Coordinates of C-alpha atoms in Angstrom, one line a residue:
X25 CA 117.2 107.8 105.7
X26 CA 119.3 107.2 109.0
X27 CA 121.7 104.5 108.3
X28 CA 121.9 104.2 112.4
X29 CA 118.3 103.9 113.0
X30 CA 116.8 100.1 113.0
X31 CA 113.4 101.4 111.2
X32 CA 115.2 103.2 108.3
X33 CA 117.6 99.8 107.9
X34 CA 114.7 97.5 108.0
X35 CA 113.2 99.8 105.5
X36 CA 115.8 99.8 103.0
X37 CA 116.1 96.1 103.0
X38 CA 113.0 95.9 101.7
X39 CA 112.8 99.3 98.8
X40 CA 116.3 99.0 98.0
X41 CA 118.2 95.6 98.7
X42 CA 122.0 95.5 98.8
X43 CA 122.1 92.2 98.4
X44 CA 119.7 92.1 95.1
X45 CA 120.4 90.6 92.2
X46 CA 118.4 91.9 88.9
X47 CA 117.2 88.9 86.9
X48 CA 118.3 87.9 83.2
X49 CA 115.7 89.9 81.2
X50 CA 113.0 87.9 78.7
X51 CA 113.3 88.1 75.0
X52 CA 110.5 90.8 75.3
X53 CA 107.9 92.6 77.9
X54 CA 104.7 93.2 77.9
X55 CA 104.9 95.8 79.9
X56 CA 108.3 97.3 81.1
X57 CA 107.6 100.2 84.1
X58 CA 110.3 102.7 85.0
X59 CA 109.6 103.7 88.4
X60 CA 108.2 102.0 91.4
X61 CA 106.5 104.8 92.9
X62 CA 102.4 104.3 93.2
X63 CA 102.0 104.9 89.8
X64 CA 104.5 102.2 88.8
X65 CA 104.0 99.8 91.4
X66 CA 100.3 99.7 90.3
X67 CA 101.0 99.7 86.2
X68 CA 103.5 96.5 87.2
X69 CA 101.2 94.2 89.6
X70 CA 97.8 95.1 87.4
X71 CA 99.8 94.0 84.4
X72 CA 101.4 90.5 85.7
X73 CA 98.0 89.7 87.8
X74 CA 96.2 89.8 84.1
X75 CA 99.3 87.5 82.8
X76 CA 101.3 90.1 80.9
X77 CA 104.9 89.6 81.1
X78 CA 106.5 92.7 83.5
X79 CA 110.0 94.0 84.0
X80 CA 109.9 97.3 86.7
X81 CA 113.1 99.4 86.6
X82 CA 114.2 101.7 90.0
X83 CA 117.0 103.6 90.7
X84 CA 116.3 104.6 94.4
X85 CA 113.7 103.3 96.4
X86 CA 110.7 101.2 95.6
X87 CA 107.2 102.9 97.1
X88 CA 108.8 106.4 95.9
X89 CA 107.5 109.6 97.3
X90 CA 104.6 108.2 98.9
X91 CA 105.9 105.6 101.2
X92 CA 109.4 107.3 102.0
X93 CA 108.9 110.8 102.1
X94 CA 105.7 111.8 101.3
X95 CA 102.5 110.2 102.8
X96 CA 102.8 107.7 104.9
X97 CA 105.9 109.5 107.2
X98 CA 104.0 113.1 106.9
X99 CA 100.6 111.4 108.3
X100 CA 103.0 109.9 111.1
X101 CA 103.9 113.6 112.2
X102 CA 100.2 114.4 112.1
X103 CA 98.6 112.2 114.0
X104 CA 101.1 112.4 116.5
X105 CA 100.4 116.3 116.4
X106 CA 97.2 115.8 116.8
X107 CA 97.5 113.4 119.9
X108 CA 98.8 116.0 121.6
X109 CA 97.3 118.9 121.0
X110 CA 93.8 116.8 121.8
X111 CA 95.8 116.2 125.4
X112 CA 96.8 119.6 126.2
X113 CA 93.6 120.9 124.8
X114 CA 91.0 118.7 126.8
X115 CA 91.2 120.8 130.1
X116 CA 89.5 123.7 127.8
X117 CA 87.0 121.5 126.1
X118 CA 86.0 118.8 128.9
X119 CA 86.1 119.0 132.8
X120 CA 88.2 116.3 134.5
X121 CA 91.1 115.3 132.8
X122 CA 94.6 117.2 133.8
X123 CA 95.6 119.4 131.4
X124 CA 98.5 118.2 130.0
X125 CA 101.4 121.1 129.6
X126 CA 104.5 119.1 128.5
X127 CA 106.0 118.8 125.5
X128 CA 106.1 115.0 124.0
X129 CA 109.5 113.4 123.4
X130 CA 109.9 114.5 119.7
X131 CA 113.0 112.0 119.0
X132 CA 110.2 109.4 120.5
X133 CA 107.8 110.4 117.7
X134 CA 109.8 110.2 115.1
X135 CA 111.2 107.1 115.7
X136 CA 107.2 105.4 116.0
X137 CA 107.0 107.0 112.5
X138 CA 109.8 105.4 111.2
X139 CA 108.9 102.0 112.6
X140 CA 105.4 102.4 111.5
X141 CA 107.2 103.3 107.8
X142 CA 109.4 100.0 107.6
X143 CA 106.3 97.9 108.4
X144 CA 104.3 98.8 105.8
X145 CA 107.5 99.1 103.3
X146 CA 107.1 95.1 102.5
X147 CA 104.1 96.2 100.5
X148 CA 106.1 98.2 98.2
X149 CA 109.2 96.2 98.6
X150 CA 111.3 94.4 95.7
X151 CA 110.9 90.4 97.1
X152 CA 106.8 91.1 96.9
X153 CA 106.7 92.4 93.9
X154 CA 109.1 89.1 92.6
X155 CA 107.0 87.2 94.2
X156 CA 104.6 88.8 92.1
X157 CA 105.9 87.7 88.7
X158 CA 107.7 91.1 87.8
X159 CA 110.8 91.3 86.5
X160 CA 112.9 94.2 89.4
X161 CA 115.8 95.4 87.5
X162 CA 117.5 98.1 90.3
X163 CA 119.3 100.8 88.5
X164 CA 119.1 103.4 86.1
X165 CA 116.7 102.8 83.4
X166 CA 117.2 105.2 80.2
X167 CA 116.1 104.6 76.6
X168 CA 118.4 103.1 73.7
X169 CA 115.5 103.1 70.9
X170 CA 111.9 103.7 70.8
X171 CA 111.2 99.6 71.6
X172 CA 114.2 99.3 74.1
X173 CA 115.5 100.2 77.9
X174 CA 118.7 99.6 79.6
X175 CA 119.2 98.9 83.1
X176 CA 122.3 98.1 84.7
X177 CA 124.2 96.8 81.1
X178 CA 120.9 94.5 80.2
X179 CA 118.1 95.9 77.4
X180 CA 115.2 95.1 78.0
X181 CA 112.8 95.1 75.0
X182 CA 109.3 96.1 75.0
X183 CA 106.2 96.2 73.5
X184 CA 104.6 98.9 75.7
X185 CA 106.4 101.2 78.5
X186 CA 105.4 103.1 80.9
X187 CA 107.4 106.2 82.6
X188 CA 106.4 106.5 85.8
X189 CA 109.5 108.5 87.8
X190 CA 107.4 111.1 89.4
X191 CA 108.6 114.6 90.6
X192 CA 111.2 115.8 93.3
X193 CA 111.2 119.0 95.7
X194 CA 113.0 122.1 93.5
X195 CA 114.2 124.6 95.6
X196 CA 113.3 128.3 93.5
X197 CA 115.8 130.7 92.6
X198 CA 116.4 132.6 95.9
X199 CA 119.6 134.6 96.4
X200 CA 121.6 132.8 99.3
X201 CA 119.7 129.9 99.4
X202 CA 122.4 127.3 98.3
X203 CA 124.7 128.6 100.9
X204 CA 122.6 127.5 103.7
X205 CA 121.1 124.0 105.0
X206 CA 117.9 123.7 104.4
X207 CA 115.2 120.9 104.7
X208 CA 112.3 119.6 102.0
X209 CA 109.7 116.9 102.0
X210 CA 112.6 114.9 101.3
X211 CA 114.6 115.6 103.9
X212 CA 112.9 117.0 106.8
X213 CA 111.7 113.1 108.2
X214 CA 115.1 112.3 109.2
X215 CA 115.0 115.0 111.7
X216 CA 115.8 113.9 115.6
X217 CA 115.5 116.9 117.3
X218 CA 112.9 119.8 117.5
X219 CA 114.4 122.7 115.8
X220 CA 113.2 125.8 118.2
X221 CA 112.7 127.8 115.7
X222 CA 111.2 126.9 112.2
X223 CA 110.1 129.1 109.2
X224 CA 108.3 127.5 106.1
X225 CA 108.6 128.6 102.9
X226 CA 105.2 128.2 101.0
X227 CA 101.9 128.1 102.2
X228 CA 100.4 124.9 100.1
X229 CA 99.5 121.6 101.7
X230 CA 102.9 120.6 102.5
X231 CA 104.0 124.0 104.1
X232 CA 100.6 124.2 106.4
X233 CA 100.8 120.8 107.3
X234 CA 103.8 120.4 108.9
X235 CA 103.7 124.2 110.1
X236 CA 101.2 123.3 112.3
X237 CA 102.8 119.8 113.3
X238 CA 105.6 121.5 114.5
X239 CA 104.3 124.3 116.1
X240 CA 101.7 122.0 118.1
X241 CA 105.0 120.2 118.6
X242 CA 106.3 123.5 120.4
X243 CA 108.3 125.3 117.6
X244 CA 108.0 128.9 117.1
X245 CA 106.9 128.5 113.2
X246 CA 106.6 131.2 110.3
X247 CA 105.0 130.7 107.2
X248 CA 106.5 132.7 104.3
X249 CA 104.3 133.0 100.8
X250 CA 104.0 135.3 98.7
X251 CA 100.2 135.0 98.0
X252 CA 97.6 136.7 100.0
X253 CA 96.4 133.2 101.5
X254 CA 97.0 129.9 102.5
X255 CA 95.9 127.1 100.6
X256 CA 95.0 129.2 97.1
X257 CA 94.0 126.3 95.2
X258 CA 91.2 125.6 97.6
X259 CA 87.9 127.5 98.1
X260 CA 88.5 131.2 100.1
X261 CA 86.5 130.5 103.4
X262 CA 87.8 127.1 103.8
X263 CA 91.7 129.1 103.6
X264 CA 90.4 131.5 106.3
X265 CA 90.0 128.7 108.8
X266 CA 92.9 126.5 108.1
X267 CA 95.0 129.9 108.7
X268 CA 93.1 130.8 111.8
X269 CA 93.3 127.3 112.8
X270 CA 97.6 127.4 112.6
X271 CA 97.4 130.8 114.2
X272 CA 95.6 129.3 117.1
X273 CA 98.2 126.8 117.4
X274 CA 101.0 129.5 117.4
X275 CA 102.2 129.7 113.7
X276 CA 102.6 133.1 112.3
X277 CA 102.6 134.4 108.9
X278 CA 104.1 137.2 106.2
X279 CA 101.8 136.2 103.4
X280 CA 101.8 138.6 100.3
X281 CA 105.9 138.3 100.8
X282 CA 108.7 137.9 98.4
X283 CA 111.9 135.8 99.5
X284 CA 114.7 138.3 99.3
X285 CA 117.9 136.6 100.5
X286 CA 118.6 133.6 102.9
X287 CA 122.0 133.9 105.3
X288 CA 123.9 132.1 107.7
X289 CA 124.9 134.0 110.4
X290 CA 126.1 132.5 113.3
X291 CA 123.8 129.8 113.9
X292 CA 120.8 131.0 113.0
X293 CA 119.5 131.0 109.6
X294 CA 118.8 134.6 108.3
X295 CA 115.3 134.7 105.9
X296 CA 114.8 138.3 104.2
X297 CA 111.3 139.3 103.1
X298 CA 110.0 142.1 101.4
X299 CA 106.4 143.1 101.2
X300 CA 105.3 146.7 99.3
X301 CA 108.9 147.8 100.1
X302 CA 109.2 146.9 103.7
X303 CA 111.6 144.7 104.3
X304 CA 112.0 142.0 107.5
X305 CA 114.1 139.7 108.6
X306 CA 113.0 136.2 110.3
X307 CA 115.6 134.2 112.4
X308 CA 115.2 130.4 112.6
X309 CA 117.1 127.2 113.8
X310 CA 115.9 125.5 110.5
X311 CA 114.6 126.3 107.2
X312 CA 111.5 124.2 105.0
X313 CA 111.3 125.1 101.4
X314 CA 108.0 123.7 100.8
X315 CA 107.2 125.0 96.7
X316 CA 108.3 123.7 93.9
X317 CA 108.9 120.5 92.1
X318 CA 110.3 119.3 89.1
X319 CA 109.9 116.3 87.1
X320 CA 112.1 113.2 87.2
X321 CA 113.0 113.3 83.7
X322 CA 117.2 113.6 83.7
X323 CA 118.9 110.3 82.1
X324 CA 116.4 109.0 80.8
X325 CA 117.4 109.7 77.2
X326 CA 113.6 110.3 76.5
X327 CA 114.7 111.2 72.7
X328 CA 116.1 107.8 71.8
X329 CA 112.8 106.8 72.9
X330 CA 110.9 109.4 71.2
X331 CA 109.7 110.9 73.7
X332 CA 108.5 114.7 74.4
X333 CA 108.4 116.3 77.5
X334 CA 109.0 119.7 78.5
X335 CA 110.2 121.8 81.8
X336 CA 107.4 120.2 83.2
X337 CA 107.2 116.6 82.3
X338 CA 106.3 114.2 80.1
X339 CA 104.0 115.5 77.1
X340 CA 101.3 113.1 77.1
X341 CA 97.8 112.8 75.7
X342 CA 94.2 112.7 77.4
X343 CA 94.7 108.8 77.1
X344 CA 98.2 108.9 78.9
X345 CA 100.0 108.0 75.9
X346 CA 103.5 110.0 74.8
X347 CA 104.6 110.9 71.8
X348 CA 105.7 107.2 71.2
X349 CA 102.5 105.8 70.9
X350 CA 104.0 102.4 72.7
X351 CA 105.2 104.6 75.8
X352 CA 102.5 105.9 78.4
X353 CA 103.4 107.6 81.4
X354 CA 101.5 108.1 84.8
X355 CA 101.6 109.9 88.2
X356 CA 103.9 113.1 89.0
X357 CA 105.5 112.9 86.0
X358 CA 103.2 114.1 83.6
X359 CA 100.2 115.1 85.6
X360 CA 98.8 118.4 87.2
X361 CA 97.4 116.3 89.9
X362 CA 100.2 115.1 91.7
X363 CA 98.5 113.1 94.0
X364 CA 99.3 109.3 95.3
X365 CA 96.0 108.1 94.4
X366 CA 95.7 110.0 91.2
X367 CA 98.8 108.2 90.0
X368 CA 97.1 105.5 91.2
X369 CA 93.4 105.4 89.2
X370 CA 95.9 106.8 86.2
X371 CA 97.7 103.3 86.0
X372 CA 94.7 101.6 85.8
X373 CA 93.8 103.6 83.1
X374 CA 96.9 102.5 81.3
X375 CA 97.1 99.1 82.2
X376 CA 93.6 99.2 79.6
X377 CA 94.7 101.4 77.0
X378 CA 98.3 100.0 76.7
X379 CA 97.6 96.5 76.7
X380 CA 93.6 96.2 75.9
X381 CA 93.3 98.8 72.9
X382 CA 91.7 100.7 76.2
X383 CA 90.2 104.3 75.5
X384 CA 90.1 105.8 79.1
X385 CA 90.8 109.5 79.3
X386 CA 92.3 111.0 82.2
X387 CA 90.0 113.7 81.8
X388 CA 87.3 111.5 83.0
X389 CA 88.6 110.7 86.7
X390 CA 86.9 112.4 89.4
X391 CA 90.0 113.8 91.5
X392 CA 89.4 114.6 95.1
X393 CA 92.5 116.0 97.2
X394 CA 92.7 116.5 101.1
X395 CA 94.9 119.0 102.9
X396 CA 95.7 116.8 106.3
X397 CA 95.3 120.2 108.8
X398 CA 93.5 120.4 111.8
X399 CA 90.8 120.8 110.7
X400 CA 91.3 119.2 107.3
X401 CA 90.5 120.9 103.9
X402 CA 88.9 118.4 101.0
X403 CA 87.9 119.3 97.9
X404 CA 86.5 117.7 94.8
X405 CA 85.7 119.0 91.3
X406 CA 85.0 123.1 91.0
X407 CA 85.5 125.9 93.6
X408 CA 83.1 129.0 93.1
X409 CA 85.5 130.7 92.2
X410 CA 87.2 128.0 88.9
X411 CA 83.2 127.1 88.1
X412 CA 82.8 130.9 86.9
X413 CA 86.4 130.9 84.9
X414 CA 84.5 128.1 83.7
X415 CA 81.7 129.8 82.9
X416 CA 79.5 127.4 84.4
X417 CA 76.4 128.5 86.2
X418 CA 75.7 127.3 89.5
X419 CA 74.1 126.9 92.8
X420 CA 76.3 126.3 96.4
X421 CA 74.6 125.5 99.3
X422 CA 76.4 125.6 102.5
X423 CA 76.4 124.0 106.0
X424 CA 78.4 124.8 109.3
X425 CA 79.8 122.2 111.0
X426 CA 77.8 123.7 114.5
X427 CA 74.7 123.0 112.7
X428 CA 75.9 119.4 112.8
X429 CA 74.8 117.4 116.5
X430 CA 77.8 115.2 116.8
X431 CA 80.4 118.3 116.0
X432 CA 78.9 120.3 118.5
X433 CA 79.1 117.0 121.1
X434 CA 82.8 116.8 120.5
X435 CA 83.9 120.8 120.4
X436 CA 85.0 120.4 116.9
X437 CA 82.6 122.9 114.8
X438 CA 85.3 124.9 112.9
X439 CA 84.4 124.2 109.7
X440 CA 81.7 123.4 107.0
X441 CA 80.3 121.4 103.5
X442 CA 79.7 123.1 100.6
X443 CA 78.0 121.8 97.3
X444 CA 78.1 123.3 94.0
X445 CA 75.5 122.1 91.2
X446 CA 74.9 123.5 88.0
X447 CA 72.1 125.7 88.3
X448 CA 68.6 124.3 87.9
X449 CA 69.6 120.9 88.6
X450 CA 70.9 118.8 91.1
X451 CA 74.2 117.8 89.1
X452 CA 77.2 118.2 91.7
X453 CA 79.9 119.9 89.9
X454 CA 82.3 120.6 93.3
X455 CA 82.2 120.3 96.6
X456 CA 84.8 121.7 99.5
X457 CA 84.6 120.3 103.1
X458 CA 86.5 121.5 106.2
X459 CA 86.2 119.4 109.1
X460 CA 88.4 117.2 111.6
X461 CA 88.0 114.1 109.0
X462 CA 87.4 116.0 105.9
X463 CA 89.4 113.6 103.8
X464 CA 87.3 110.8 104.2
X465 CA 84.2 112.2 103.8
X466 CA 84.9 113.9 100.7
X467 CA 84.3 109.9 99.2
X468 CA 80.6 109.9 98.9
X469 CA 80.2 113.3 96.7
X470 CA 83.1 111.8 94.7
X471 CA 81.0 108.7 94.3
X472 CA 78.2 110.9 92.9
X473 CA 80.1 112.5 90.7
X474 CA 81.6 109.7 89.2
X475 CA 78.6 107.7 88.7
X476 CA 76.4 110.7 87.7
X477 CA 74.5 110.4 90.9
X478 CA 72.8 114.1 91.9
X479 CA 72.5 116.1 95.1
X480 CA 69.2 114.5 95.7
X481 CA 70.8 111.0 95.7
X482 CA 72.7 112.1 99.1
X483 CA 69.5 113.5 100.1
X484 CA 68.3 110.2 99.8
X485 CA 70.6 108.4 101.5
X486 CA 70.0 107.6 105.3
X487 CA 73.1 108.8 107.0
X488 CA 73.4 107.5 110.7
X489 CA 73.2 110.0 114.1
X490 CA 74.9 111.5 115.4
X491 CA 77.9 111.5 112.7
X492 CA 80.1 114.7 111.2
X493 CA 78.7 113.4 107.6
X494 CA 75.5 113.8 108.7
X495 CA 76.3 117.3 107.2
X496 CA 75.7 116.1 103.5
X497 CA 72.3 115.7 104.0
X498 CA 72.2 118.3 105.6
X499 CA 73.5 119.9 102.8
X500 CA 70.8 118.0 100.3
X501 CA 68.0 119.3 102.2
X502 CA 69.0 122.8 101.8
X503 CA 69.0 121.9 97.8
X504 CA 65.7 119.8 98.5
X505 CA 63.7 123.0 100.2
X506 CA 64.5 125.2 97.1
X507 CA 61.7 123.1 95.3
X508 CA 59.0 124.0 97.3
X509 CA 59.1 127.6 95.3
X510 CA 55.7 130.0 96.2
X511 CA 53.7 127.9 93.3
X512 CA 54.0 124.7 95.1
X513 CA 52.6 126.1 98.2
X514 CA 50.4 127.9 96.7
X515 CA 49.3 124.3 95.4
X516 CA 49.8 122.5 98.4
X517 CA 47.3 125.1 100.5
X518 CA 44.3 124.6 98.0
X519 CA 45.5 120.0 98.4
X520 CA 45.3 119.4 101.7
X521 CA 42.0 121.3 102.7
X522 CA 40.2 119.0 100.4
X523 CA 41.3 116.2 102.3
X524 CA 40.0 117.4 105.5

């Protein structure tokens, strides 16, 4: 954060109060929550709304990862990248409007995001979540015994906890790399001026999102992975157009690349690669390192509490709940998904199955994730490719976005939907869409899959024209018109004669 800047001040007033004062702590809690990142923030207002009695513990700032440096300030960068690429692009697409060539005021743009950050931080903030009923204690929570926390000299007794301190950016092993400055997620928002030059290390979400912010912002960009692709979670075609996408906009790449060394020479930041024994060297004003993370699990004392975790996090079962059978733990900290709203739909979980002898498994959410690129990448359940490590058989039917009216209308038809259902049926296993507003419309195939609603129900479903979702039942058809196999026409030739 910028202590200078009014935004960031206004901010921290509200996720992390000088002036606080942590209350005297109750005899015993419900419910005491260490961490007010989503997954905490959520565990701590679901329990005091029911009536359960709630201390929450923080040590930095309330709204954690998401509000601060992770969501809310990346999609600030985005859709102020996109605002003007959509201006300097228009002159191609539409006749009339001058194009326009400048380059935005960058300091300008970041401080909107930072405004627009402090405004929603009240929602996160301490004084709400007092006014809320929960106890804020701000400080370093660790465990004393299996039934009690300390925070800031005070021991606060439980009867269930939850460890919700989520995961940091971890910089990998690279020779050089501590000898230079270099920017992550959590640093790189508190940036005032366009670095000219800008290479990313990694090529998930993270890395291809804010390559392509900051070369549409008019930095020369290089994305450094060492896989073959971008995005290798998600499914293969949808990678291709991302990465032409961010090529369009300027950003190159040396995929299939190992880091060799980082220097500082002069300065300019030195980044050696190496690909099949070729090496190269790539010059840049500032440096991303956008892989890794590691879990926020130091002073915690997580073995007075009887707790297991591992290089990765907290060891928890498919009901969320540590080795201590009164401790739970949500969000980054012990999840694969590290996503803001599957720490979310995880508290929930626990809020049941802590307090209300709950049996939710977290093997029963339906995760969707969106990658926040132009156009954007969202995915839900299997790829083709993780359905047959899973051995499961399917069917994938596939759509364009230029067979879709209202994409073609408005120039964006990169892109497309594709639905996987087990074969023979209509039961949606996956799905993967790529198109400008991907991440919303991934919703409705998650909707199916969590209430065990088939292809056909979309089918079903009038969709209004012209819209980009149109394209799901668009996609439903193309299951639907796989019934009418050469039998039933066959039967449908002799039917209709013998009405005439």
């Amino acid at each position: 954060m910028l202590e200078h800047d009014p935004s960031d001040r206004a901010l921290l007033a509200q996720v992390r109060p000088t002036d606080w004062t942590n209350p005297e702590p109750a005899a015993k809690y419900d419910l005491v929550v260490i961490g007010a990142g989503t997954g905490g923030l959520v565990s701590a207002a679901g329990a005091a709304g029911l009536g359960a009695k709630v201390a929450l513990i923080e040590r930095h700032l309330m709204g954690g990862d998401c509000l601060n440096v992770g969501c809310v300030p990346s999609k600030g960068l985005i859709s102020a990248a996109r605002a003007w690429a959509t201006a300097r692009g228009a002159a191609k697409e539409y006749a009339g409007p001058p194009l326009a060539a400048a380059r935005g005021d960058f300091g300008a743009m970041m401080s909107r995001m930072r405004r627009i950050r402090s405004e929603l931080s009240p929602i996160d903030g301490a004084a709400r979540f007092r006014d809320l009923g929960v106890d804020v204690f701000l400080g370093d929570g660790a465990f004393t015994d299996s039934a009690t926390i300390t925070v800031g000299g005070a021991a606060l007794r439980f009867r269930k906890a939850v460890i919700a301190t989520g995961a940091r950016a971890a910089a990998p092993t690279i020779p050089g790399l501590d000898g230079v400055p270099y920017l992550t997620n959590e640093s790189i928002f508190d940036l005032t001026e366009l670095p000219a030059r800008l290479v990313v290390l990694g090529a998930g979400p993270i890395g291809c999102e804010m390559a392509q912010c900051f070369a549409r912002f008019g930095s020369q960009v290089t994305v450094i992975d060492r896989g073959p692709r971008v995005l290798s979670r998600d499914d293969a075609d949808a990678s291709a157009v991302v990465q032409q996408a961010l090529a369009r906009d300027g950003v190159t790449f040396a995929l299939g690349s190992e880091v060799a060394g980082v220097a500082q020479e002069g300065g300019a930041i030195q980044v050696r690669t190496r690909r099949g024994g070729v090496e190269a060297t790539h010059s840049c004003d500032a440096l991303l390192v956008a892989i890794g993370r590691a879990p926020n699990v130091e002073g915690l004392d997580l073995e007075r509490g009887g707790v297991a975790f591992t290089p990765t996090g907290v060891t928890v079962n498919d009901r969320l709940q540590t080795s201590n059978a009164d401790v739970f733990a949500v969000g980054d900290i012990c999840s694969p998904l590290q996503f803001t709203h599957a720490a979310d739909f995880q508290a929930r979980m626990v809020i049941q199955n802590a307090l209300f002898f709950g049996r939710g498994k977290a093997s029963n959410l339906v995760t969707p994730w969106a990658t926040y690129t132009s156009p954007e990448v969202a995915q839900v359940g299997h790829t083709a490719a993780s359905a047959a490590q899973a051995g499961i058989a399917i069917q994938s039917f596939t759509v364009p976005l230029h067979d879709v009216d209202r994409a073609r209308l408005e120039g964006e038809t990169e892109g497309f939907c594709r639905i996987h259902v087990r074969h023979g049926s209509d039961t949606i296993v996956g799905a993967t869409i790529v198109a400008p507003n991907a991440g919303d419309m991934i919703s409705e195939v998650t909707l199916c899959m969590t209430n065990a609603l088939g292809l056909a129900a979309i089918g079903r479903t009038m969709h209004p024209y012209p819209t980009q979702g149109e394209v799901l039942r668009k996609v439903a058809d193309a299951w639907r018109r796989t019934k009418l196999t050469p039998t039933v026409k066959s039967i449908f030739s002799r039917y209709f004669p013998l009405l005439r």
